[in-house]
CSV table of C-alpha atoms (C1' of nucleotides) in Angstrom, one decimal:
chain,number,residue,atom,x,y,z
B,1102,MET,CA,160.3,65.0,111.6
B,1103,GLU,CA,160.2,66.8,107.9
B,1104,VAL,CA,163.1,66.8,105.6
B,1105,GLU,CA,162.9,67.9,101.8
B,1106,ALA,CA,165.5,65.6,99.1
B,1107,TYR,CA,168.4,67.7,96.3
B,1108,ALA,CA,170.2,66.7,93.9
B,1109,GLY,CA,172.3,67.7,91.7
B,1110,PRO,CA,172.6,70.1,88.2
B,1111,ASP,CA,169.6,67.8,87.2
B,1112,ASP,CA,167.5,69.8,90.0
B,1113,ALA,CA,165.8,72.9,88.5
B,1114,ALA,CA,165.8,73.5,92.6
B,1115,SER,CA,168.5,73.0,94.2
B,1116,HIS,CA,170.8,75.0,95.1
B,1117,ALA,CA,173.3,73.4,93.3
B,1118,ARG,CA,172.0,73.0,90.1
B,1119,SER,CA,174.5,75.4,88.3
B,1120,GLY,CA,177.8,74.1,90.2
B,1121,PRO,CA,179.7,74.7,92.7
B,1122,THR,CA,179.7,78.8,94.6
B,1123,ALA,CA,181.0,80.7,97.4
B,1124,ARG,CA,177.2,79.4,99.3
B,1125,ASN,CA,177.4,76.2,98.8
B,1126,GLY,CA,180.5,74.8,99.0
B,1127,ALA,CA,179.5,72.5,101.2
B,1128,MET,CA,177.1,70.5,99.5
B,1129,PHE,CA,180.0,69.9,97.1
B,1130,GLY,CA,182.0,68.1,100.3
B,1131,PRO,CA,182.2,65.4,102.0
B,1132,PRO,CA,178.7,63.8,103.0
B,1133,GLY,CA,177.7,63.1,107.0
B,1134,HIS,CA,178.7,67.6,106.9
B,1135,ALA,CA,176.3,70.1,107.6
B,1136,TYR,CA,174.7,73.0,104.4
B,1137,VAL,CA,173.9,75.6,106.2
B,1138,TYR,CA,173.1,78.6,104.4
B,1139,ARG,CA,171.0,82.6,104.4
B,1140,VAL,CA,167.7,82.8,102.7
B,1141,TYR,CA,165.7,86.3,102.9
B,1142,GLY,CA,167.6,87.9,103.8
B,1143,MET,CA,167.3,86.9,107.9
B,1144,HIS,CA,167.1,83.2,107.8
B,1145,LEU,CA,168.7,80.5,108.0
B,1146,CYS,CA,168.2,76.5,107.0
B,1147,LEU,CA,170.5,73.7,107.8
B,1148,ASN,CA,171.2,70.3,105.5
B,1149,VAL,CA,172.9,67.3,105.3
B,1150,VAL,CA,175.0,66.5,102.5
B,1151,ALA,CA,174.3,63.4,101.7
B,1152,ALA,CA,176.8,62.8,98.2
B,1153,PRO,CA,180.4,62.0,98.1
B,1154,ALA,CA,182.6,64.6,97.8
B,1155,GLY,CA,183.2,65.9,94.7
B,1156,THR,CA,179.2,65.5,93.5
B,1157,ALA,CA,175.8,67.4,95.5
B,1158,ALA,CA,172.9,66.5,96.8
B,1159,ALA,CA,171.6,66.8,100.2
B,1160,VAL,CA,168.6,67.3,103.0
B,1161,LEU,CA,166.7,70.3,104.3
B,1162,ILE,CA,166.1,69.5,108.1
B,1163,ARG,CA,162.3,71.1,107.3
B,1164,ALA,CA,161.2,70.8,111.2
B,1165,VAL,CA,161.7,68.7,114.2
B,1166,ARG,CA,160.1,68.0,116.8
B,1167,PRO,CA,162.0,68.5,120.7
B,1168,LEU,CA,162.3,65.6,123.1
B,1169,ASP,CA,164.6,67.2,125.3
B,1170,GLY,CA,166.4,71.0,126.5
B,1171,LEU,CA,162.9,72.7,125.8
B,1172,ALA,CA,164.3,75.5,128.3
B,1173,ALA,CA,167.5,76.2,126.4
B,1174,MET,CA,165.5,76.5,122.9
B,1175,ARG,CA,163.4,78.8,124.0
B,1176,GLU,CA,166.6,80.9,124.4
B,1177,ALA,CA,168.0,80.4,121.5
B,1178,ARG,CA,164.6,81.7,119.8
B,1179,LEU,CA,164.7,84.4,121.3
B,1180,ALA,CA,168.5,85.1,120.6
B,1181,ALA,CA,168.4,84.2,117.2
B,1182,ALA,CA,165.6,86.8,116.5
B,1183,PRO,CA,166.5,90.3,115.1
B,1184,PRO,CA,168.9,92.5,116.0
B,1185,ARG,CA,166.8,94.6,116.5
B,1186,VAL,CA,164.1,93.3,118.8
B,1187,VAL,CA,167.1,91.3,120.1
B,1188,THR,CA,168.8,94.8,121.6
B,1189,ASP,CA,166.1,97.1,122.8
B,1190,PRO,CA,164.6,95.7,125.6
B,1191,ALA,CA,160.8,96.4,124.9
B,1192,ARG,CA,161.0,95.1,121.8
B,1193,ARG,CA,163.0,92.3,123.9
B,1194,ALA,CA,160.5,91.9,126.0
B,1195,ASP,CA,157.4,91.3,123.9
B,1196,GLU,CA,159.4,88.8,122.1
B,1197,ALA,CA,159.9,86.6,124.9
B,1198,GLU,CA,156.4,86.6,125.9
B,1199,ARG,CA,155.0,85.6,122.6
B,1200,LEU,CA,157.4,82.6,122.6
B,1201,ALA,CA,156.1,82.1,125.3
B,1202,ARG,CA,152.6,81.2,123.3
B,1203,VAL,CA,154.8,78.3,121.6
B,1204,PRO,CA,153.6,75.5,122.3
B,1205,ASP,CA,156.9,72.8,123.0
B,1206,ALA,CA,156.1,70.8,119.7
B,1207,ARG,CA,156.6,74.0,117.3
B,1208,LEU,CA,160.1,75.7,118.6
B,1209,ALA,CA,161.2,73.5,115.6
B,1210,ALA,CA,158.6,73.4,112.9
B,1211,GLY,CA,160.2,74.8,109.6
B,1212,PRO,CA,163.4,75.1,108.2
B,1213,ALA,CA,164.6,78.7,109.9
B,1214,LEU,CA,163.4,78.1,113.7
B,1215,VAL,CA,165.2,74.6,113.2
B,1216,CYS,CA,168.5,77.3,113.2
B,1217,ALA,CA,167.0,79.5,115.3
B,1218,ALA,CA,165.9,76.4,118.7
B,1219,PHE,CA,169.4,75.2,118.1
B,1220,GLY,CA,171.3,78.0,118.1
B,1221,ILE,CA,173.2,77.3,115.0
B,1222,GLY,CA,174.3,80.1,112.5
B,1223,LEU,CA,176.8,80.1,109.4
B,1224,ALA,CA,179.8,79.3,111.2
B,1225,ALA,CA,178.5,75.4,110.8
B,1226,ASP,CA,178.2,75.7,107.6
B,1227,GLY,CA,180.7,72.6,106.8
B,1228,LEU,CA,181.1,71.7,110.2
B,1229,ASP,CA,180.9,67.4,110.7
B,1230,LEU,CA,178.3,66.3,111.5
B,1231,LEU,CA,179.0,62.8,112.5
B,1232,ASP,CA,181.9,63.7,114.2
B,1233,ARG,CA,180.8,62.2,117.5
B,1234,VAL,CA,182.5,65.2,120.2
B,1235,GLY,CA,181.4,68.1,117.5
B,1236,ARG,CA,178.7,70.8,118.5
B,1237,VAL,CA,176.1,69.5,116.5
B,1238,ARG,CA,175.6,66.4,115.3
B,1239,LEU,CA,173.9,63.8,114.7
B,1240,ASP,CA,172.8,60.7,116.6
B,1241,LEU,CA,171.1,57.4,115.3
B,1242,PRO,CA,167.3,57.1,116.7
B,1243,ALA,CA,166.4,55.2,120.1
B,1244,HIS,CA,163.8,54.2,117.9
B,1245,PRO,CA,163.9,53.4,114.1
B,1246,VAL,CA,161.0,54.8,112.5
B,1247,ALA,CA,158.9,52.5,110.8
B,1248,ALA,CA,158.4,52.8,106.9
B,1249,GLY,CA,155.0,53.1,107.1
B,1250,ALA,CA,155.1,55.7,109.6
B,1251,ILE,CA,156.2,58.6,107.4
B,1252,VAL,CA,154.6,60.3,104.7
B,1253,ALA,CA,155.8,62.3,101.5
B,1254,GLY,CA,154.5,64.9,99.0
B,1255,PRO,CA,155.5,67.9,96.5
B,1256,ARG,CA,159.0,70.2,98.0
B,1257,ILE,CA,157.8,73.6,99.5
B,1258,GLY,CA,158.7,77.0,97.8
B,1259,VAL,CA,160.8,75.1,94.6
B,1260,ALA,CA,157.1,76.8,92.1
B,1261,TYR,CA,159.9,78.5,90.6
B,1262,ALA,CA,162.2,75.2,89.7
B,1263,GLY,CA,159.4,73.9,87.6
B,1264,GLU,CA,158.8,70.6,86.2
B,1265,PRO,CA,159.4,68.0,87.2
B,1266,ALA,CA,161.0,69.0,90.3
B,1267,VAL,CA,157.7,70.7,91.3
B,1268,SER,CA,156.2,67.9,91.6
B,1269,ARG,CA,158.6,65.1,92.8
B,1270,ALA,CA,157.8,64.2,96.2
B,1271,TRP,CA,160.7,64.5,97.8
B,1272,ARG,CA,159.6,66.8,100.7
B,1273,LEU,CA,158.5,63.8,103.4
B,1274,GLY,CA,157.6,63.2,107.4
B,1275,ILE,CA,156.5,61.2,110.3
B,1276,ALA,CA,152.4,60.8,109.5
B,1277,GLY,CA,150.6,62.3,112.4
B,1278,ASP,CA,154.0,64.5,114.0
B,1279,PRO,CA,152.3,67.5,115.6
B,1280,SER,CA,155.9,69.2,114.7
B,1281,LEU,CA,155.1,69.3,111.0
B,1282,SER,CA,156.0,73.5,109.4
B,1283,ARG,CA,152.8,71.9,107.4
B,1284,ALA,CA,150.5,69.4,106.7
B,1285,PHE,CA,151.0,67.3,103.8
B,1286,PRO,CA,148.2,67.3,101.4
B,1287,PRO,CA,145.9,64.8,101.0
B,1288,ALA,CA,147.1,61.2,99.2
B,1289,GLU,CA,145.9,61.2,95.2
B,1290,PRO,CA,142.9,59.2,95.9
B,1291,ALA,CA,141.8,56.4,94.0
B,1292,ARG,CA,140.3,56.9,90.6
B,1293,SER,CA,137.6,54.7,91.1
B,1294,ALA,CA,136.5,57.4,94.6
B,1295,ARG,CA,136.5,59.7,92.3
B,1296,LEU,CA,133.9,59.1,89.3
B,1297,PRO,CA,130.8,60.8,90.2
B,1298,ARG,CA,127.9,58.4,91.3
D,539,DA,C1',140.9,78.6,107.4
D,540,DG,C1',143.0,80.2,103.9
D,541,DT,C1',145.3,84.7,102.0
D,542,DT,C1',148.3,88.9,102.0
D,543,DG,C1',152.6,91.5,102.6
D,544,DG,C1',156.5,93.0,105.8
D,545,DA,C1',161.2,92.6,107.3
D,546,DT,C1',165.6,92.1,104.9
D,547,DG,C1',170.4,91.3,103.0
D,548,DG,C1',173.0,87.7,100.5
D,549,DT,C1',174.1,85.8,95.8
D,550,DC,C1',173.1,85.3,91.2
D,551,DT,C1',172.1,86.9,86.1
U,444,DG,C1',168.3,94.9,90.1
U,445,DA,C1',165.6,90.8,90.8
U,446,DC,C1',165.4,86.4,93.1
U,447,DC,C1',164.6,83.3,97.4
U,448,DA,C1',164.3,76.0,100.5
U,449,DT,C1',161.3,81.7,105.0
U,450,DC,C1',158.2,83.7,109.3
U,451,DC,C1',154.6,85.8,110.9
U,452,DA,C1',150.8,89.3,111.5
U,453,DA,C1',146.7,90.9,110.1
U,454,DC,C1',143.6,90.7,107.4
U,455,DT,C1',139.0,88.2,104.6
U,456,DG,C1',135.6,84.8,105.0
DNA sequence: AGTTGGATGGTCT
DNA sequence: GACCATCCAACTG
């Protein structure tokens, strides 16, 4: 599991930085609802709105460790491939073969892969994730994650936002999780450890 | 192990 | 018209 926090107008890396628009509207809606957006013209990302309606904050779901429904996830990944791949039988077969080699733990190891593996589309934008009978929903974990098992680091892909947004350690993950989108940078070494001998 | 470039199109300046 | 909260294959070393 891996997430990133995005705030409101005071966070230059946040989609909410310039106020509400057609795209980010859900971010200004009620908490616990989904904010789904398209990036790079082809991928989708899922957020959980995390601030009262009228204000903006959200948590980007960057990676998930698959526990069940692995076959359904592989099917959803294939269905989420670009149209020309899904349509063309040869390319589709190639993609299915490639997906068969993807380890279970890597099926949702990235923000766009989360949407692909769970079959989440733009239709999910604004949905109430706390609705117990919703098609996409959040549940409480079977075992809570110990605070000591959580690692933090800078957010990915927000260099354009400049400081202080770039350096905020608002990317959180479970240490040692095989499903992280990528490794966390090593913790800053203690000052004494960097002194010359 | 790390870097580079292509795919691809909505969104905002 | 430039810019992306990305992913993957193809390179370099």
